Coordinates of C-alpha atoms in Angstrom, one line a residue:
L19 CA 23.7 -46.9 22.8
A20 CA 23.9 -50.6 22.0
E21 CA 20.9 -51.2 24.2
C22 CA 19.0 -48.4 22.4
V23 CA 19.8 -49.8 19.0
H24 CA 18.6 -53.3 20.0
A25 CA 15.4 -51.8 21.6
L26 CA 14.5 -49.7 18.5
A27 CA 15.6 -52.1 15.9
A28 CA 12.9 -53.8 13.8
P29 CA 11.9 -57.3 14.9
S30 CA 13.5 -58.8 11.8
L31 CA 16.8 -57.1 12.8
R32 CA 16.7 -58.1 16.5
A33 CA 17.2 -61.7 15.5
S34 CA 20.3 -60.7 13.6
P35 CA 23.5 -62.1 15.3
A36 CA 25.2 -58.8 14.9
C37 CA 22.4 -56.9 16.6
N38 CA 22.4 -59.4 19.5
L39 CA 26.2 -59.0 19.9
S40 CA 25.8 -55.3 20.1
R41 CA 24.2 -55.7 23.5
V42 CA 27.4 -57.3 24.7
S43 CA 30.1 -55.4 23.0
F44 CA 30.0 -51.7 21.9
A45 CA 32.5 -52.5 19.1
S46 CA 30.1 -55.1 17.6
L47 CA 27.9 -52.3 16.4
A48 CA 30.1 -52.3 13.4
G49 CA 28.5 -55.6 12.5
V50 CA 25.0 -54.2 12.1
P51 CA 24.2 -53.6 8.4
R52 CA 24.8 -50.0 7.5
P53 CA 21.4 -49.0 6.1
P54 CA 19.4 -50.3 9.1
L55 CA 21.8 -48.7 11.5
C56 CA 21.5 -45.3 9.7
A57 CA 17.8 -45.6 9.7
I58 CA 17.5 -46.1 13.4
G59 CA 20.3 -43.9 14.4
G60 CA 18.2 -40.8 14.8
A61 CA 15.6 -42.7 16.8
A62 CA 18.3 -44.1 19.0
A63 CA 19.7 -40.7 19.8
H64 CA 16.2 -39.4 20.6
F65 CA 15.7 -42.4 22.9
V66 CA 18.9 -41.7 24.8
R67 CA 18.1 -38.0 25.4
R68 CA 14.6 -38.9 26.6
E69 CA 15.9 -41.6 29.0
A70 CA 18.5 -39.2 30.3
A71 CA 15.9 -36.5 31.0
L72 CA 13.6 -39.0 32.8
A73 CA 16.4 -40.6 34.8
P74 CA 16.3 -40.2 38.6
P75 CA 18.6 -37.5 40.1
F76 CA 21.0 -40.1 41.7
A77 CA 21.8 -41.4 38.2
H78 CA 23.0 -37.9 37.2
A79 CA 24.9 -37.5 40.5
G80 CA 26.6 -40.9 39.9
A81 CA 27.7 -39.9 36.4
L82 CA 28.9 -36.5 37.7
T83 CA 30.8 -38.1 40.5
W84 CA 32.4 -40.5 38.0
R85 CA 33.5 -37.6 35.8
R86 CA 34.9 -35.7 38.8
G87 CA 36.8 -38.7 39.9
K88 CA 38.4 -39.0 36.5
K89 CA 39.3 -35.3 36.5
K90 CA 40.8 -35.6 40.0
K91 CA 42.9 -38.6 39.0
A92 CA 44.0 -36.9 35.9
G93 CA 45.0 -33.8 38.0
K94 CA 47.0 -36.0 40.4
A95 CA 48.7 -37.7 37.5
A96 CA 49.7 -34.4 35.9
A97 CA 51.0 -33.1 39.3
S98 CA 53.0 -36.2 39.7
V99 CA 54.6 -35.7 36.3
R100 CA 55.4 -32.1 37.1
D101 CA 57.0 -33.1 40.4
D102 CA 59.1 -35.7 38.7
S103 CA 60.1 -33.2 36.0
E104 CA 61.2 -30.6 38.7
D105 CA 63.2 -33.3 40.5
D106 CA 64.9 -34.2 37.3
A107 CA 65.7 -30.5 36.6
R108 CA 67.1 -30.0 40.0
S109 CA 69.3 -33.0 39.8
A110 CA 70.5 -32.1 36.3
P111 CA 73.8 -30.3 36.0
G112 CA 72.1 -27.2 34.7
G113 CA 69.1 -27.4 37.1
S114 CA 68.1 -24.8 39.7
D115 CA 70.2 -26.4 42.4
G116 CA 73.1 -26.7 40.0
A117 CA 72.7 -23.0 39.2
S118 CA 72.7 -22.3 43.0
D119 CA 75.9 -24.3 43.4
A120 CA 77.5 -22.6 40.4
S121 CA 76.9 -19.2 42.0
V122 CA 79.0 -20.2 45.0
G123 CA 82.5 -19.1 44.0
E124 CA 86.0 -19.3 45.5
Y125 CA 88.2 -16.5 46.7
D126 CA 91.8 -16.6 45.5
E127 CA 93.8 -13.8 47.2
S128 CA 96.8 -14.5 45.0
E129 CA 94.8 -13.8 41.8
I130 CA 93.7 -10.4 43.2
R131 CA 97.2 -9.6 44.2
D132 CA 98.5 -10.4 40.7
A133 CA 95.9 -8.1 39.2
M134 CA 96.9 -5.2 41.4
A135 CA 100.6 -5.9 40.7
S136 CA 99.9 -5.9 37.0
A137 CA 98.2 -2.5 37.2
L138 CA 101.3 -1.1 39.0
E139 CA 103.7 -2.6 36.4
S140 CA 101.6 -1.0 33.6
L141 CA 101.9 2.4 35.4
E142 CA 105.7 2.1 35.7
R143 CA 105.9 1.4 31.9
D144 CA 103.8 4.4 31.2
L145 CA 105.7 6.7 33.5
G146 CA 109.0 5.4 31.9
K147 CA 107.8 6.9 28.5
L148 CA 107.5 10.4 30.0
R149 CA 111.1 11.4 29.7
V150 CA 112.2 14.9 30.4
G151 CA 114.3 17.0 27.9
R152 CA 113.9 14.7 24.9
A153 CA 111.2 13.4 22.6
S154 CA 109.3 10.4 24.0
P155 CA 106.5 8.3 22.3
G156 CA 104.6 8.4 25.6
M157 CA 104.0 12.1 25.0
L158 CA 101.6 11.2 22.2
E159 CA 100.5 7.6 22.7
N160 CA 97.8 8.4 25.2
L161 CA 96.6 11.5 23.3
T162 CA 92.9 11.0 22.4
V163 CA 91.8 11.6 18.8
D164 CA 88.2 12.0 17.4
A165 CA 88.3 8.9 15.1
Y166 CA 85.3 7.0 13.7
G167 CA 82.9 9.0 15.9
E168 CA 84.6 8.4 19.2
M169 CA 87.6 9.5 21.2
T170 CA 90.4 7.0 20.8
P171 CA 94.0 6.9 22.1
L172 CA 96.5 7.6 19.4
Q173 CA 98.4 4.4 20.2
H174 CA 95.3 2.5 18.9
L175 CA 95.4 4.3 15.6
G176 CA 99.1 4.1 14.8
S177 CA 102.6 3.8 16.1
V178 CA 104.7 6.6 17.6
A179 CA 108.5 6.5 17.5
A180 CA 111.3 8.9 18.4
R181 CA 113.5 9.7 15.4
D182 CA 115.9 11.6 17.6
A183 CA 116.0 13.5 20.8
Q184 CA 113.8 16.4 19.4
T185 CA 111.6 14.6 16.8
L186 CA 108.6 12.2 17.0
V187 CA 107.3 10.3 14.0
V188 CA 103.7 9.1 13.8
L189 CA 102.8 6.3 11.3
L190 CA 99.0 5.8 11.1
Y191 CA 97.2 2.6 10.2
D192 CA 94.5 4.5 8.4
A193 CA 95.9 7.5 6.4
S194 CA 92.4 9.0 6.2
L195 CA 92.8 9.9 9.9
K196 CA 95.8 12.1 9.3
G197 CA 93.8 15.3 9.6
A198 CA 92.1 14.3 12.8
V199 CA 95.4 13.3 14.4
T200 CA 97.1 16.5 13.3
K201 CA 94.3 18.5 14.8
A202 CA 94.5 16.6 18.1
I203 CA 98.2 17.1 18.4
A204 CA 98.1 20.8 17.5
E205 CA 95.3 21.5 20.0
S206 CA 96.9 19.5 22.8
P207 CA 98.5 21.4 25.7
L208 CA 101.9 20.1 24.7
G209 CA 102.3 22.9 22.2
F210 CA 103.5 20.6 19.3
N211 CA 103.1 21.6 15.6
P212 CA 103.0 18.4 13.4
R213 CA 103.7 18.5 9.7
D214 CA 102.7 16.1 7.0
D215 CA 105.5 14.0 5.5
G216 CA 103.8 11.6 3.1
D217 CA 103.0 8.4 4.9
T218 CA 103.9 9.8 8.3
L219 CA 103.5 12.8 10.6
I220 CA 106.6 14.6 11.8
V221 CA 106.3 16.1 15.2
P222 CA 109.1 18.4 16.3
V223 CA 109.6 18.5 20.1
P224 CA 111.0 21.8 21.2
E225 CA 112.8 22.4 24.4
M226 CA 110.3 21.9 27.2
T227 CA 109.0 25.2 28.6
R228 CA 107.7 25.5 32.1
E229 CA 104.1 25.1 30.8
T230 CA 105.0 22.0 28.8
K231 CA 106.6 20.4 31.9
L232 CA 103.5 21.1 33.9
E233 CA 101.4 19.4 31.2
V234 CA 103.6 16.4 31.1
G235 CA 103.5 16.3 34.9
K236 CA 99.6 16.2 34.6
M237 CA 100.0 13.2 32.3
A238 CA 101.9 11.4 35.0
Q239 CA 99.1 12.2 37.5
R240 CA 96.5 10.8 35.1
A241 CA 98.5 7.6 34.6
G242 CA 98.6 7.2 38.4
E243 CA 94.9 7.7 38.7
S244 CA 94.3 5.1 36.0
A245 CA 96.4 2.6 37.9
K246 CA 94.5 3.4 41.1
I247 CA 91.2 2.7 39.4
S248 CA 92.5 -0.7 38.2
V249 CA 93.5 -1.5 41.8
R250 CA 90.1 -0.6 43.1
N251 CA 88.4 -2.7 40.4
A252 CA 90.5 -5.7 41.5
R253 CA 89.5 -5.1 45.1
K254 CA 85.8 -5.0 44.1
R255 CA 86.2 -8.4 42.3
G256 CA 87.8 -9.8 45.4
M257 CA 85.0 -8.5 47.7
D258 CA 82.4 -9.9 45.4
A259 CA 84.2 -13.3 45.5
I260 CA 84.3 -13.3 49.3
K261 CA 80.6 -12.7 49.5
K262 CA 79.8 -15.6 47.2
T263 CA 81.9 -18.1 49.2
K264 CA 80.4 -20.2 52.0
M265 CA 83.3 -19.4 54.4
P266 CA 82.3 -18.6 58.1
E267 CA 81.6 -15.0 58.9
D268 CA 84.7 -14.5 60.9
D269 CA 86.9 -15.9 58.1
A270 CA 85.1 -13.7 55.6
K271 CA 85.8 -10.6 57.7
R272 CA 89.4 -11.5 58.0
A273 CA 89.7 -12.0 54.3
E274 CA 88.0 -8.6 53.6
K275 CA 90.3 -6.9 56.0
A276 CA 93.4 -8.4 54.4
L277 CA 92.1 -7.5 50.9
Q278 CA 91.5 -3.9 52.0
K279 CA 95.0 -3.7 53.4
M280 CA 96.5 -5.0 50.2
H281 CA 94.4 -2.5 48.2
D282 CA 95.7 0.4 50.3
E283 CA 99.3 -0.7 49.8
F284 CA 99.0 -0.8 46.0
V285 CA 97.1 2.5 45.9
K286 CA 99.9 4.1 47.9
R287 CA 102.6 2.7 45.7
A288 CA 100.8 3.9 42.6
G289 CA 100.4 7.4 44.0
D290 CA 104.0 7.6 45.2
A291 CA 105.3 6.5 41.7
A292 CA 103.2 9.1 39.9
A293 CA 104.2 11.8 42.3
A294 CA 107.9 11.0 42.0
K295 CA 107.8 11.1 38.2
E296 CA 105.9 14.4 38.3
K297 CA 108.5 15.8 40.6
V298 CA 111.3 14.8 38.2
I299 CA 109.4 16.2 35.1
V300 CA 108.5 19.6 36.7
G301 CA 111.7 19.9 38.6
R302 CA 110.4 20.7 42.0

């Protein structure tokens, strides 16, 4: 463009130092007086287009090769930046390799054993509440009530206490649920008829009939099944942990076998405890 400006400039302007400098430096075009430059700008553009149209093919090929070379270099530079970014991400604590390492867990057999033992201890506490021949809070604590649109255990809605051997007292956290709790108790297979006593519900516990004993025995069965489910869940967590470790295959098989044996032991203990309590309640 600088050459075009010099070629098309008027003879009086060609002698101008600024116009001569424009042949050497593109930036020196700023030194050409603005009115003459504007006047010859259109002619210069026309000259450039004409010269480009008449240029030999190798000139266009050279320019095209130069542009392709620049694009290729730019592509390589971008790819290099991406590779560096991926390397940084992998080496970072939260990178992909870090996530892979984090997914490799450790198997702690004692932790699984503690979870199974805790399930058995909870079962023993629940069975201890199911006493025969007298009022027991456990008779009502696990009774489900339609509260706030979902079935909820009574022990989550209030406290249950034994006033004497034949009377239970229910104190609700939310008095508006008194009707729902009364209905749940009355419709339960226990055969209890609660009555409203101001802030509390009084639940007389009559002498246990054969039918009542059978229902309480079923409660013992359900408590045992709940404990077995907790033990099975603990086994599943243990199996998942073993699979995520990098221990050798033989060691993994031995760990799985030991875990299964431990599971079977706790399931048997839970079943035996529930069956023994049911036998005491039903009297058979």
